[in-house]
Amino acid sequence: MTALDLSSPVAVVGTGTMGQGIAQVALVAGHPVRLYDTAPGRAREAAAAIGARLDRLVEKGRLDATARDAARARLEPAEALAELADCGLVVEAVVERLDAKQRLFGELEDVVDEDCLLATNTSSLSVTAIGGALRHPGRFLGLHFFNPAPLLPLVEVVSGFATDVTSATRAYETARAWGKTPVACADTPGFIVNRIARPFYAEAFAVYEAQAADPATIDAVLRESGGFRMGAFELTDLIGQDVNEAVTHSVWQAFFQDVRFTPSLAQRRLVESGRLGRKAGHGWYDHGEGAEKPEPHTADKEQPPAYVLAEGDLGPASELLALIREAGIQVRTEDGDEDGHLELPGGGQLVLADGQTSVEFRDVVYFDLALDYRKATRIALSASQDTSQTTLAEAVGLFQALGKDVSVIGDVPGMIVARTVARIIDLAHDAVAKGVATEEDVDTAMRLGVNYPLGPFAWDRRLGDEFAYDVLDAMHERDPSGRYAPSLALYRHAYADDKREGTS
């Protein structure tokens, strides 16, 4: 099945920001485009706005003036749905209400030909439910663009329960012909991105609610150690706290209030107070004129230890040994059967976040996971009230000697980056095991849809098969609510190699 022919008109119903963006994508790709909106005059206003954006593309050298003029000639506002009769594809981008979308597609079915593809851009509603009342649900699917649609490459092509394979394939190839990167996914709450991304926000909020760190520190650790482009607090301020919470609540409800997707009470209070983020002038941060963004907690300067003793395999943190040597600190090594750690001169231990807490041990400081310990500019440490100040000072001094800023947070299991990445990996494995998407499409979706530095499966391969499972299993032991219980899919993945080795 090939992409929709360029001579076939594409209609966009709903002319808000997303509708205009989708229309611009189809228009620049070469299709005739019809714009329709129930509000009188709105379609003409949208056509004018799209024309203005095409002018700016010409000014920036991103579009040829001749191509712009041709695109403008192909753009038509429609006064009635009947004017969409000859379209080969209709994409809906109206209000996120099931009844409104169902009513619209019922009316469209009376207008367009039977071979016209019908698509919803919903991000939170069930594609199956929207198309459930149609006479021909096989030609109905989801085309979930990301905002701003002309700039972001990802499109989730969502097959409802009744969607024909030929319809999904044609929509997929059409999105690719438009210069987008499509990923195929089944109709599941949140699709790929909004399902798997929930822990990025949830775990940051959980660390905050536990009073282990403030928003500025958590954001800095996610960026500077985890490699994420933005932290969870600044990103939700940008998205809008009401919008982000609504998606979380929708996914939670759609999964029958699964504890893994439980919304944050702290975010709920933020929304109730009207602090919705940048658009309201205040969210987690003050965005008022002249307001200064708070600085992350950064530890005072400490002396580095004269040496460290590396016992066992440090796993994902093994590259630290080379960095420590390069900093002029002696590294002594000793074989060990247990999980690896660094022993400091004062007798305390420095351990990679593993889902346990410092208070459980005699004298342990935990350090957080980093995407790349060489490139990381900040490392988080956690210690309990019983940890000796000598051990904590040596740990701080060690990472400072490696050129890192150090943030000391509260004694929470999994710290910040480790628990976040482990949960993302777990949800990714669970989604693939349940037929939502392929591993490749999941990684593509998370990199392009939310700008993760690595897809969950690429990250999992880097960390080792058992890392995410072990972190979550330990966290589940300390919080048996089910929130951190590893999925069966992750369990099978983590121990498949062990089983093969045991039978060889």
PDB file of N, CA, C and O in Angstrom, residues 389-417:
ATOM      1  N   GLN A 389      30.096  12.096  58.583  1.00  0.00           N
ATOM      2  CA  GLN A 389      30.411  13.301  57.822  1.00  0.00           C
ATOM      3  C   GLN A 389      31.723  13.143  57.060  1.00  0.00           C
ATOM      4  O   GLN A 389      31.900  13.730  55.993  1.00  0.00           O
ATOM      5  N   THR A 390      32.628  12.340  57.596  1.00  0.00           N
ATOM      6  CA  THR A 390      33.899  12.092  56.901  1.00  0.00           C
ATOM      7  C   THR A 390      33.642  11.381  55.574  1.00  0.00           C
ATOM      8  O   THR A 390      34.189  11.749  54.534  1.00  0.00           O
ATOM      9  N   THR A 391      32.812  10.351  55.613  1.00  0.00           N
ATOM     10  CA  THR A 391      32.500   9.600  54.395  1.00  0.00           C
ATOM     11  C   THR A 391      31.816  10.493  53.369  1.00  0.00           C
ATOM     12  O   THR A 391      32.161  10.468  52.175  1.00  0.00           O
ATOM     13  N   LEU A 392      30.843  11.290  53.818  1.00  0.00           N
ATOM     14  CA  LEU A 392      30.134  12.175  52.889  1.00  0.00           C
ATOM     15  C   LEU A 392      31.091  13.202  52.299  1.00  0.00           C
ATOM     16  O   LEU A 392      31.059  13.473  51.094  1.00  0.00           O
ATOM     17  N   ALA A 393      31.957  13.776  53.130  1.00  0.00           N
ATOM     18  CA  ALA A 393      32.920  14.773  52.628  1.00  0.00           C
ATOM     19  C   ALA A 393      33.874  14.146  51.620  1.00  0.00           C
ATOM     20  O   ALA A 393      34.201  14.755  50.587  1.00  0.00           O
ATOM     21  N   GLU A 394      34.341  12.928  51.887  1.00  0.00           N
ATOM     22  CA  GLU A 394      35.234  12.255  50.935  1.00  0.00           C
ATOM     23  C   GLU A 394      34.528  11.968  49.616  1.00  0.00           C
ATOM     24  O   GLU A 394      35.123  12.106  48.548  1.00  0.00           O
ATOM     25  N   ALA A 395      33.265  11.589  49.698  1.00  0.00           N
ATOM     26  CA  ALA A 395      32.500  11.310  48.480  1.00  0.00           C
ATOM     27  C   ALA A 395      32.294  12.577  47.662  1.00  0.00           C
ATOM     28  O   ALA A 395      32.452  12.582  46.429  1.00  0.00           O
ATOM     29  N   VAL A 396      31.959  13.667  48.349  1.00  0.00           N
ATOM     30  CA  VAL A 396      31.784  14.946  47.662  1.00  0.00           C
ATOM     31  C   VAL A 396      33.095  15.376  47.019  1.00  0.00           C
ATOM     32  O   VAL A 396      33.149  15.758  45.836  1.00  0.00           O
ATOM     33  N   GLY A 397      34.173  15.305  47.774  1.00  0.00           N
ATOM     34  CA  GLY A 397      35.480  15.715  47.257  1.00  0.00           C
ATOM     35  C   GLY A 397      35.931  14.881  46.075  1.00  0.00           C
ATOM     36  O   GLY A 397      36.572  15.391  45.145  1.00  0.00           O
ATOM     37  N   LEU A 398      35.597  13.598  46.091  1.00  0.00           N
ATOM     38  CA  LEU A 398      35.978  12.725  44.980  1.00  0.00           C
ATOM     39  C   LEU A 398      35.337  13.187  43.673  1.00  0.00           C
ATOM     40  O   LEU A 398      36.030  13.363  42.665  1.00  0.00           O
ATOM     41  N   PHE A 399      34.030  13.405  43.690  1.00  0.00           N
ATOM     42  CA  PHE A 399      33.368  13.812  42.446  1.00  0.00           C
ATOM     43  C   PHE A 399      33.724  15.242  42.046  1.00  0.00           C
ATOM     44  O   PHE A 399      33.785  15.559  40.860  1.00  0.00           O
ATOM     45  N   GLN A 400      33.984  16.100  43.022  1.00  0.00           N
ATOM     46  CA  GLN A 400      34.444  17.442  42.682  1.00  0.00           C
ATOM     47  C   GLN A 400      35.797  17.392  41.991  1.00  0.00           C
ATOM     48  O   GLN A 400      36.060  18.166  41.065  1.00  0.00           O
ATOM     49  N   ALA A 401      36.654  16.460  42.417  1.00  0.00           N
ATOM     50  CA  ALA A 401      37.964  16.314  41.780  1.00  0.00           C
ATOM     51  C   ALA A 401      37.822  15.850  40.335  1.00  0.00           C
ATOM     52  O   ALA A 401      38.739  16.054  39.527  1.00  0.00           O
ATOM     53  N   LEU A 402      36.682  15.225  40.006  1.00  0.00           N
ATOM     54  CA  LEU A 402      36.422  14.810  38.625  1.00  0.00           C
ATOM     55  C   LEU A 402      35.792  15.917  37.806  1.00  0.00           C
ATOM     56  O   LEU A 402      35.401  15.708  36.655  1.00  0.00           O
ATOM     57  N   GLY A 403      35.654  17.109  38.392  1.00  0.00           N
ATOM     58  CA  GLY A 403      35.102  18.254  37.681  1.00  0.00           C
ATOM     59  C   GLY A 403      33.592  18.339  37.719  1.00  0.00           C
ATOM     60  O   GLY A 403      32.985  19.046  36.900  1.00  0.00           O
ATOM     61  N   LYS A 404      32.970  17.656  38.688  1.00  0.00           N
ATOM     62  CA  LYS A 404      31.510  17.642  38.766  1.00  0.00           C
ATOM     63  C   LYS A 404      31.004  18.539  39.890  1.00  0.00           C
ATOM     64  O   LYS A 404      31.610  18.597  40.966  1.00  0.00           O
ATOM     65  N   ASP A 405      29.879  19.220  39.629  1.00  0.00           N
ATOM     66  CA  ASP A 405      29.136  19.803  40.728  1.00  0.00           C
ATOM     67  C   ASP A 405      28.438  18.656  41.450  1.00  0.00           C
ATOM     68  O   ASP A 405      28.051  17.659  40.838  1.00  0.00           O
ATOM     69  N   VAL A 406      28.278  18.796  42.748  1.00  0.00           N
ATOM     70  CA  VAL A 406      27.680  17.727  43.538  1.00  0.00           C
ATOM     71  C   VAL A 406      26.447  18.255  44.260  1.00  0.00           C
ATOM     72  O   VAL A 406      26.488  19.296  44.911  1.00  0.00           O
ATOM     73  N   SER A 407      25.342  17.531  44.123  1.00  0.00           N
ATOM     74  CA  SER A 407      24.116  17.840  44.856  1.00  0.00           C
ATOM     75  C   SER A 407      23.846  16.702  45.827  1.00  0.00           C
ATOM     76  O   SER A 407      23.752  15.539  45.419  1.00  0.00           O
ATOM     77  N   VAL A 408      23.756  17.033  47.105  1.00  0.00           N
ATOM     78  CA  VAL A 408      23.445  16.030  48.124  1.00  0.00           C
ATOM     79  C   VAL A 408      21.941  16.078  48.373  1.00  0.00           C
ATOM     80  O   VAL A 408      21.398  17.115  48.744  1.00  0.00           O
ATOM     81  N   ILE A 409      21.263  14.937  48.139  1.00  0.00           N
ATOM     82  CA  ILE A 409      19.817  14.871  48.313  1.00  0.00           C
ATOM     83  C   ILE A 409      19.479  13.953  49.472  1.00  0.00           C
ATOM     84  O   ILE A 409      20.362  13.338  50.074  1.00  0.00           O
ATOM     85  N   GLY A 410      18.201  13.846  49.784  1.00  0.00           N
ATOM     86  CA  GLY A 410      17.760  12.984  50.869  1.00  0.00           C
ATOM     87  C   GLY A 410      17.926  11.505  50.542  1.00  0.00           C
ATOM     88  O   GLY A 410      18.173  11.119  49.395  1.00  0.00           O
ATOM     89  N   ASP A 411      17.744  10.698  51.550  1.00  0.00           N
ATOM     90  CA  ASP A 411      17.995   9.252  51.437  1.00  0.00           C
ATOM     91  C   ASP A 411      16.769   8.544  50.859  1.00  0.00           C
ATOM     92  O   ASP A 411      16.026   7.866  51.576  1.00  0.00           O
ATOM     93  N   VAL A 412      16.560   8.706  49.542  1.00  0.00           N
ATOM     94  CA  VAL A 412      15.417   8.071  48.878  1.00  0.00           C
ATOM     95  C   VAL A 412      15.905   6.923  47.999  1.00  0.00           C
ATOM     96  O   VAL A 412      16.937   7.054  47.325  1.00  0.00           O
ATOM     97  N   PRO A 413      15.197   5.799  47.986  1.00  0.00           N
ATOM     98  CA  PRO A 413      15.638   4.662  47.171  1.00  0.00           C
ATOM     99  C   PRO A 413      15.609   4.999  45.687  1.00  0.00           C
ATOM    100  O   PRO A 413      14.670   5.608  45.189  1.00  0.00           O
ATOM    101  N   GLY A 414      16.675   4.609  44.980  1.00  0.00           N
ATOM    102  CA  GLY A 414      16.721   4.850  43.541  1.00  0.00           C
ATOM    103  C   GLY A 414      17.121   6.249  43.157  1.00  0.00           C
ATOM    104  O   GLY A 414      17.247   6.551  41.956  1.00  0.00           O
ATOM    105  N   MET A 415      17.281   7.137  44.158  1.00  0.00           N
ATOM    106  CA  MET A 415      17.710   8.517  43.930  1.00  0.00           C
ATOM    107  C   MET A 415      16.841   9.219  42.885  1.00  0.00           C
ATOM    108  O   MET A 415      15.610   9.188  42.998  1.00  0.00           O
ATOM    109  N   ILE A 416      17.419   9.804  41.832  1.00  0.00           N
ATOM    110  CA  ILE A 416      16.632  10.570  40.857  1.00  0.00           C
ATOM    111  C   ILE A 416      16.701   9.923  39.477  1.00  0.00           C
ATOM    112  O   ILE A 416      15.703   9.450  38.940  1.00  0.00           O
ATOM    113  N   VAL A 417      17.894   9.890  38.892  1.00  0.00           N
ATOM    114  CA  VAL A 417      18.031   9.374  37.532  1.00  0.00           C
ATOM    115  C   VAL A 417      17.795   7.870  37.493  1.00  0.00           C
ATOM    116  O   VAL A 417      17.091   7.362  36.619  1.00  0.00           O
TER     117      VAL A 417
END
